[in-house]
Short mmCIF file of C-alpha atoms in Angstrom, two decimals:
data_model
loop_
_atom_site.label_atom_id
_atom_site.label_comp_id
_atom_site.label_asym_id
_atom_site.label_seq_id
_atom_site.Cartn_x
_atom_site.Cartn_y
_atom_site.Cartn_z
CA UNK A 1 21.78 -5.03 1.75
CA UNK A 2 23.03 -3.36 -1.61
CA UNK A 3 23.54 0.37 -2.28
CA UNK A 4 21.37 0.26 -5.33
CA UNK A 5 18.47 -1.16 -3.07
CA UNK A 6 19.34 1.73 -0.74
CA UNK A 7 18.71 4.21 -3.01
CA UNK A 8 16.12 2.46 -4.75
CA UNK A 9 13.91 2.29 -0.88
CA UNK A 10 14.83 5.78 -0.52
CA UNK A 11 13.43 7.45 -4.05
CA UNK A 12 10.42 5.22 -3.82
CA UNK A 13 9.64 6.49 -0.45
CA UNK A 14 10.55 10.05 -0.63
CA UNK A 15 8.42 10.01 -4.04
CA UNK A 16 5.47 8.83 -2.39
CA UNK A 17 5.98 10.99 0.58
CA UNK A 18 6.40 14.10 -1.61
CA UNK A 19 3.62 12.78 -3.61
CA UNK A 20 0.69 12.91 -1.43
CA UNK A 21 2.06 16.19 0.23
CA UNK A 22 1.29 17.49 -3.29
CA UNK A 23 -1.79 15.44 -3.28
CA UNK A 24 -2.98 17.25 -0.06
CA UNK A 25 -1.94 20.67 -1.25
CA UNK A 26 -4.06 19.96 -4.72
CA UNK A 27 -7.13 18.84 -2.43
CA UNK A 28 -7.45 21.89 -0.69
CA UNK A 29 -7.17 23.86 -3.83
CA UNK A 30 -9.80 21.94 -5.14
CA UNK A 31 -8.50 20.29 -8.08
CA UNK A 32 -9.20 16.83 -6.30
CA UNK A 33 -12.15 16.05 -4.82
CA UNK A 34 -14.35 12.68 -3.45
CA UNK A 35 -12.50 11.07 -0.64
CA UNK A 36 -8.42 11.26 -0.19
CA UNK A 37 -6.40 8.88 2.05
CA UNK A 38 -3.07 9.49 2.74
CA UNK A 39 -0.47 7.00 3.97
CA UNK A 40 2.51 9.58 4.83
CA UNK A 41 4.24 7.59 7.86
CA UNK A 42 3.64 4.14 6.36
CA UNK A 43 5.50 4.37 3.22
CA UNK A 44 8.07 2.01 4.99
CA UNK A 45 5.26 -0.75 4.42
CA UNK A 46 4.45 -0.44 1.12
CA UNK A 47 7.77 0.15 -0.31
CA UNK A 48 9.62 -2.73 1.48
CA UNK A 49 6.46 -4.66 0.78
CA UNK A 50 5.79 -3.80 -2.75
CA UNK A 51 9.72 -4.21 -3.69
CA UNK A 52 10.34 -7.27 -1.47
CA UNK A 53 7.71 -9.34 -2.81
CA UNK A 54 8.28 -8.94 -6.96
CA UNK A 55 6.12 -10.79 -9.76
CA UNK A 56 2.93 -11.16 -8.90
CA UNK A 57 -0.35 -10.11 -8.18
CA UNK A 58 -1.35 -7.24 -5.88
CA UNK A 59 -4.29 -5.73 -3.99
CA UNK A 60 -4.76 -3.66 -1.76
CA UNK A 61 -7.16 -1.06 0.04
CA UNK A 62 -7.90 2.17 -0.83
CA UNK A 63 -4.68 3.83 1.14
CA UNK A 64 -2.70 3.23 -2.37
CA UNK A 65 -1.13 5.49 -4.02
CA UNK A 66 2.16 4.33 -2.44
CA UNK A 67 2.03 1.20 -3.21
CA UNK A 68 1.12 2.06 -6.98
CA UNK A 69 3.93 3.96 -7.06
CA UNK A 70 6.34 1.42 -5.98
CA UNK A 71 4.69 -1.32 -8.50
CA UNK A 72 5.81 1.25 -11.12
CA UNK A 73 2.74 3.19 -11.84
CA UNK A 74 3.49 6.19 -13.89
CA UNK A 75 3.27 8.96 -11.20
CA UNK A 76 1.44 11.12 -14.11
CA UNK A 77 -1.29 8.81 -14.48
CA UNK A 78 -2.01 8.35 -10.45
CA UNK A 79 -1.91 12.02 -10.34
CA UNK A 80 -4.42 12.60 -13.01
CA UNK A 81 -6.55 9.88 -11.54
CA UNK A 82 -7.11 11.67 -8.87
CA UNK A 83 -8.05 14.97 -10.19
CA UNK A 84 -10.43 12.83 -12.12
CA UNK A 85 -8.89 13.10 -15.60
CA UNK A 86 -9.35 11.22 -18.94
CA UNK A 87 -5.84 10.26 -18.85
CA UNK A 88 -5.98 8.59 -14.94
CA UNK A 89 -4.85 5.17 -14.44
CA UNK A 90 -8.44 4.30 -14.21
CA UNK A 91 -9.79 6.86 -16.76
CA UNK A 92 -10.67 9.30 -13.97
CA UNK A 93 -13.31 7.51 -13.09
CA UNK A 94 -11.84 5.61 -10.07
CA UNK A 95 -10.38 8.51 -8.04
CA UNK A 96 -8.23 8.34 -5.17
CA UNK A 97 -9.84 4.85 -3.79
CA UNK A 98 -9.43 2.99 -6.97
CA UNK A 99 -6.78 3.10 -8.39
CA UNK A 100 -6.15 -0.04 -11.30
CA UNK A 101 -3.64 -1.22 -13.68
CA UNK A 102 -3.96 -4.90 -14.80
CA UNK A 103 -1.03 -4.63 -17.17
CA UNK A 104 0.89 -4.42 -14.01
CA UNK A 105 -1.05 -7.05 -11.54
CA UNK A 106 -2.23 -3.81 -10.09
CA UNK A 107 -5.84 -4.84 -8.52
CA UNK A 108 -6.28 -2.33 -5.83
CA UNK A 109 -7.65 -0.51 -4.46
CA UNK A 110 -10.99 -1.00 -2.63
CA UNK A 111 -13.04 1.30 -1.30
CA UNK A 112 -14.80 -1.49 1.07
CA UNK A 113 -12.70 -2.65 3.93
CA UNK A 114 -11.74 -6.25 3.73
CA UNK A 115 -14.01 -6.65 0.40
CA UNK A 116 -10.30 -7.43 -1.56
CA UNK A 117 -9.06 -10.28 0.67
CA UNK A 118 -11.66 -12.68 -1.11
CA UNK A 119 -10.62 -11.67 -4.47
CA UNK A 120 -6.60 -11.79 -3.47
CA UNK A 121 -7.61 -15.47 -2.64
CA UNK A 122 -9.31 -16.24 -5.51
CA UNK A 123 -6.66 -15.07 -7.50
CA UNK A 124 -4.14 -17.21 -5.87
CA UNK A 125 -6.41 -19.94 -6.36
CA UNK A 126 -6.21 -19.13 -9.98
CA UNK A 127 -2.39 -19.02 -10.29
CA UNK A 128 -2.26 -22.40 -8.73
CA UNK A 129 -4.38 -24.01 -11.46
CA UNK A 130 -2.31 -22.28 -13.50
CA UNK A 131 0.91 -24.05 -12.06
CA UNK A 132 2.42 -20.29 -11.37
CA UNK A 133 4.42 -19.86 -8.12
CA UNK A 134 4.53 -15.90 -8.19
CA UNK A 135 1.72 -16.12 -5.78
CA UNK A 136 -0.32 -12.91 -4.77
CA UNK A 137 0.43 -9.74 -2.00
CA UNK A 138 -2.44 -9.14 0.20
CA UNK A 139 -2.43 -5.68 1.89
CA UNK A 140 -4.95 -4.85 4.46
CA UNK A 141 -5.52 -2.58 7.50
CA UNK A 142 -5.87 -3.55 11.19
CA UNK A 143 -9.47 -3.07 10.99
CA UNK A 144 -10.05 -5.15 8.32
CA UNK A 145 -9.54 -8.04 10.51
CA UNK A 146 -12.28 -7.67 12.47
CA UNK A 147 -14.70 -8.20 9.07
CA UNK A 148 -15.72 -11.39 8.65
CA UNK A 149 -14.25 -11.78 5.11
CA UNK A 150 -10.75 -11.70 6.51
CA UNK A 151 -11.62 -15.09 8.51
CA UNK A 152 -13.18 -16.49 5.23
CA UNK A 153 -10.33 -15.65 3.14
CA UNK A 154 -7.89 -17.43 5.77
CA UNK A 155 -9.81 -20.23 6.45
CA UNK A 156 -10.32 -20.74 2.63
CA UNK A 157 -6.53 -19.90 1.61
CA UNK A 158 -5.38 -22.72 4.03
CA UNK A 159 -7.77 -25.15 3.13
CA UNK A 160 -6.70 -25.11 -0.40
CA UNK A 161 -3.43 -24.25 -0.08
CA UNK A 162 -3.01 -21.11 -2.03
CA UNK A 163 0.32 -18.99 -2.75
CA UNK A 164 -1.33 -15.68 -0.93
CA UNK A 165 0.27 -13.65 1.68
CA UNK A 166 -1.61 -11.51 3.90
CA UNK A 167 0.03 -8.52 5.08
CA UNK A 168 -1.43 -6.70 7.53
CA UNK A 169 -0.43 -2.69 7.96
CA UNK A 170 -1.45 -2.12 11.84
CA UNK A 171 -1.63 1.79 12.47
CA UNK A 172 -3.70 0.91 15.54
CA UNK A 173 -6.69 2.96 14.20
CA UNK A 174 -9.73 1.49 12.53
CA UNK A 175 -10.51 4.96 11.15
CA UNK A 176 -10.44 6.53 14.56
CA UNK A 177 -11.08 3.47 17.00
CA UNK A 178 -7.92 2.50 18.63
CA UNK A 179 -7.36 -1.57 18.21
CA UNK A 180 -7.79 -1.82 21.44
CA UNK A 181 -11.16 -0.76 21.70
CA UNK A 182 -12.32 -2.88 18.34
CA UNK A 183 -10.27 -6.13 18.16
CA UNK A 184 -10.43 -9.11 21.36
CA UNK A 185 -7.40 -9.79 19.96
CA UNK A 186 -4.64 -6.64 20.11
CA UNK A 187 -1.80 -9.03 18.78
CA UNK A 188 -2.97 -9.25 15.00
CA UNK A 189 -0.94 -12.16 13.76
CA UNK A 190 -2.66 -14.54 16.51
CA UNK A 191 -5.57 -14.40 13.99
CA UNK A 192 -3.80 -15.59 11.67
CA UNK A 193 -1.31 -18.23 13.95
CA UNK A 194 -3.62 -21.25 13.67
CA UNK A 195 -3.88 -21.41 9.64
CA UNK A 196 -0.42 -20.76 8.48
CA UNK A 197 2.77 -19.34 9.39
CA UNK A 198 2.76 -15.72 11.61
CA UNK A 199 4.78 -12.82 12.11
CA UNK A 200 5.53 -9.63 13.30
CA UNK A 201 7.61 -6.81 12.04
CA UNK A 202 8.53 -3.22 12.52
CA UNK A 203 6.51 -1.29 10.18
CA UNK A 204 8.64 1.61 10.04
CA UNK A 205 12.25 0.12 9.28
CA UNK A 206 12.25 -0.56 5.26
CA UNK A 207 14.85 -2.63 5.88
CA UNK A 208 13.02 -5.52 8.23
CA UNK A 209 9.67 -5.22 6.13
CA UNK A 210 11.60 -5.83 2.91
CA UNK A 211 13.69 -8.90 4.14
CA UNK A 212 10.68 -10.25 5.84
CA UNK A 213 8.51 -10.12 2.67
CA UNK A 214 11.45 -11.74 0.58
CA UNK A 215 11.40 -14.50 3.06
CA UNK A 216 7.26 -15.13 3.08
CA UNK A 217 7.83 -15.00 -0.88
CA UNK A 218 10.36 -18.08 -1.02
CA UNK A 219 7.65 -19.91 1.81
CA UNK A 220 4.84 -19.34 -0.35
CA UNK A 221 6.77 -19.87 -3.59
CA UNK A 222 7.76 -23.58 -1.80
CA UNK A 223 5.28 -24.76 -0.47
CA UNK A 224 2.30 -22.68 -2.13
CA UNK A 225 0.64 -22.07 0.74
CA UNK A 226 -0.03 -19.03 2.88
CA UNK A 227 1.85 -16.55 5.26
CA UNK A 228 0.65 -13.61 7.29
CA UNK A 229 2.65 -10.68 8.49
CA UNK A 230 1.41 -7.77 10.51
CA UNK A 231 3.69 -4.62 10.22
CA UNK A 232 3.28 -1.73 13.30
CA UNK A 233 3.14 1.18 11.75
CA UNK A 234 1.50 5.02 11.84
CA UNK A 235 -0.30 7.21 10.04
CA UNK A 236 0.70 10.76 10.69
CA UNK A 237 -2.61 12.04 8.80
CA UNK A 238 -5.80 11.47 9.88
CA UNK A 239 -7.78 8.50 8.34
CA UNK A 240 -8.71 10.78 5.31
CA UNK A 241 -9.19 14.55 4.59
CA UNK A 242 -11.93 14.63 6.68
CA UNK A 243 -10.47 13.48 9.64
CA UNK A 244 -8.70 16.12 11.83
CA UNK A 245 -6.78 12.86 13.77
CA UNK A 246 -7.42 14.59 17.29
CA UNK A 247 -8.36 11.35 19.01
CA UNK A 248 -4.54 11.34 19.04
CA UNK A 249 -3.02 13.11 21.59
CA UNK A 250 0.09 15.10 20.65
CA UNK A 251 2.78 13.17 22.50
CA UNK A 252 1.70 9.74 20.73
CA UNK A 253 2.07 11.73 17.66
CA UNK A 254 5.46 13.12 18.60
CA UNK A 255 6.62 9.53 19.63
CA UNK A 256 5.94 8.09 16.35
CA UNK A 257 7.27 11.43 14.39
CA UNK A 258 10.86 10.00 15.94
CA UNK A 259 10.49 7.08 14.47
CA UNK A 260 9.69 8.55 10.96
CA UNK A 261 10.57 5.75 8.02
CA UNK A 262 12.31 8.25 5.79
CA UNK A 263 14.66 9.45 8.59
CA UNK A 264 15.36 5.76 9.69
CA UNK A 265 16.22 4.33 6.62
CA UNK A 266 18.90 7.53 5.81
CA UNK A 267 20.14 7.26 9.26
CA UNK A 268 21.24 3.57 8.38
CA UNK A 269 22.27 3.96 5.23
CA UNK A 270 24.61 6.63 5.78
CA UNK A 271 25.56 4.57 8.93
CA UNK A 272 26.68 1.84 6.18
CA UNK A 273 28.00 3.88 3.48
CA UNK A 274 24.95 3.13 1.31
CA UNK A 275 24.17 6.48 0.08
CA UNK A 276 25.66 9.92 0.76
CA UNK A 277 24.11 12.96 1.35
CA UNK A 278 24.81 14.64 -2.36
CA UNK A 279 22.80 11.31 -3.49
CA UNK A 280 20.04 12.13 -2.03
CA UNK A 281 19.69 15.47 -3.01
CA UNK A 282 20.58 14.73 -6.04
CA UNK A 283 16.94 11.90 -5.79
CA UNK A 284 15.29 14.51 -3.73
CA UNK A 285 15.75 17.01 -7.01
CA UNK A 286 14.53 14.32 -8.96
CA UNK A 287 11.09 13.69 -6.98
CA UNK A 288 10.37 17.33 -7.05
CA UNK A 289 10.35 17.34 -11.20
CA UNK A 290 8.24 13.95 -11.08
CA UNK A 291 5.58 15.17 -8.49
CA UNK A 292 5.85 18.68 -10.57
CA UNK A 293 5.51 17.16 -13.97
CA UNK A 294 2.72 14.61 -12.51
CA UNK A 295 0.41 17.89 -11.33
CA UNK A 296 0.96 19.76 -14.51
CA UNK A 297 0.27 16.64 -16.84
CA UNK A 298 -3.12 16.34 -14.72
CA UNK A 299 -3.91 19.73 -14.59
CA UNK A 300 -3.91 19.79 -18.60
CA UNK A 301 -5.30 16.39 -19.06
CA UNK A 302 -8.83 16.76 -20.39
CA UNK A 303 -11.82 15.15 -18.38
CA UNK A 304 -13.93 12.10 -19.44
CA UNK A 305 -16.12 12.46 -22.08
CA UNK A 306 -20.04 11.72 -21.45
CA UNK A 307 -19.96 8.59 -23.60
CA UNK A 308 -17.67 7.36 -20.72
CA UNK A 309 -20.57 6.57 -18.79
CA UNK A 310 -21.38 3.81 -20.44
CA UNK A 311 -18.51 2.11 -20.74
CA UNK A 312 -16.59 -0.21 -18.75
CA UNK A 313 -19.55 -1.59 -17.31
CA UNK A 314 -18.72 -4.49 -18.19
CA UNK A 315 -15.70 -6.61 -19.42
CA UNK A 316 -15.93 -8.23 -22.70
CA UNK A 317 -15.21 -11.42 -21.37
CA UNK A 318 -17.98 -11.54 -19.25
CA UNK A 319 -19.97 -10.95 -22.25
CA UNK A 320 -19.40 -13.94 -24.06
CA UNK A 321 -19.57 -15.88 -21.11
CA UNK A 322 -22.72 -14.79 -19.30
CA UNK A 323 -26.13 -15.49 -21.42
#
């Protein structure tokens, strides 16, 4: 493991960790409204993920403003997506949930749980007709696999053979039903077991989520079929904004608070000499003037004009396609 990729794990996930703090703060002012999920505890997922698995397509749910970070998403245009601005990602008129960049393979997320999984297929489909091998990252939530989609899409990515993996995030809470009370199945990756190749990681450790990623990548970049990982993670928000979490009690919370992913992945890499501790203030200054400049270039963004109701409704290629 390299110094630079040290550093680079540790700005990524400090930046999305000071990121939605801000994005909390900015809620309860008011300046961002609709429904706001925050992943702070699970940034160890979707950095290692999003870094580990390179070129190639993404979705993901509606828990992503992490993960558009780490694709490379200017922070300024997440930020003034969310606060519903002209000059969002999605032209403020996605919000929090929806979050898009095609220029970047961004295609999450979705606001309807397991609705993406089908489309992450069919775009793997599409890159093999294409004779691509950069495949496509799948990101979904424990409850997810308990929709029906998510048996379709793995039944359907096996059968054809498709470059796709599925990566699973399990917080143990579908919204605020513990896995065990909602899947037969607590060990996700069983699902999975029968149609391609299965695995489990620690969703907190950067470190194991990244190198297992890299190593689904080359499998699916092989063989061009899929892989499925499920990463054990936590939330240490509730499900959204309007979830006070206190289904929870406070010692689980304080169990998984030890295990925070920031505070892992500086404990090894000082342990190794990757990065010392005047390198990461000197990031940690740096993420304050992003998240800073991000709020201030939203606040004086202007919002959508009326005429932006009626466009976007549809794609022009659809246009000349569909009588």
């Amino acid at each position: 493991m390299s110094q630079t990729l040290a550093e680079k794990f540790y700005y990524l996930m400090k930046l999305g960790r000071e990121f939605e703090i801000r994005c909390k703060e900015e809620y309860l002012k008011g300046n961002i409204s609709g429904f706001l999920h925050l992943a702070i505890g699970e940034e160890a997922v979707h950095v290692g993920a999003v870094v580990g698995f390179g070129k190639g397509d993404l979705f993901c749910p509606y828990r992503e403003h992490v993960l558009a970070l780490a694709r490379g998403i200017d922070p300024k245009l997440i930020m003034a997506e969310l606060f519903g601005k002209a000059t969002g990602v999605s032209k403020g008129k996605g919000g929090s949930m929806h979050l898009y960049e095609p220029k970047m393979d961004f295609y999450g997320g979705n606001a309807i749980v397991a609705a993406h999984l089908p489309h992450a297929v069919g775009a793997a489909y599409a890159r093999k007709l294409m004779g691509e091998k950069a495949g496509v990252l799948c990101i979904f939530g424990d409850g997810a696999t308990n929709n029906g989609t998510f048996f379709e899409a793995i039944n359907m990515a096996n059968l054809w053979e498709v470059p796709v993996l599925f990566l699973c995030e399990n917080n143990y809470y579908a919204i605020g039903t513990h896995v065990s009370r909602s899947s037969a199945l607590k060990d996700i990756y069983l699902k999975a077991r029968d149609y391609m190749p299965a695995e489990v990681v620690d969703g907190m450790d950067v470190f194991a989520v990244y190198e297992a990623v890299v190593r689904a990548k080359q499998y699916i970049e092989e063989y061009g079929k899929p892989y499925f990982i499920e990463a054990h993670t936590y939330r240490f928000e509730g499900h959204s904004m309007a979830d006070k979490g206190d289904y929870r009690s406070p010692r689980e919370l304080e169990m998984f608070r030890k295990r925070d992913p920031i505070d892992l992945l500086l404990k090894k890499a000082y342990k190794e000499g990757w990065l010392t501790e005047e390198q990461v203030r000197l990031i940690d200054q740096k993420v304050e003037a992003v998240v800073e400049g991000a709020v201030e270039f939203a606040l004086s963004s202007p919002e959508p004009s009326e005429e932006e109701l009626y466009t976007d409704l549809y794609c022009g290629v659809c246009s000349d396609v569909i009588p």
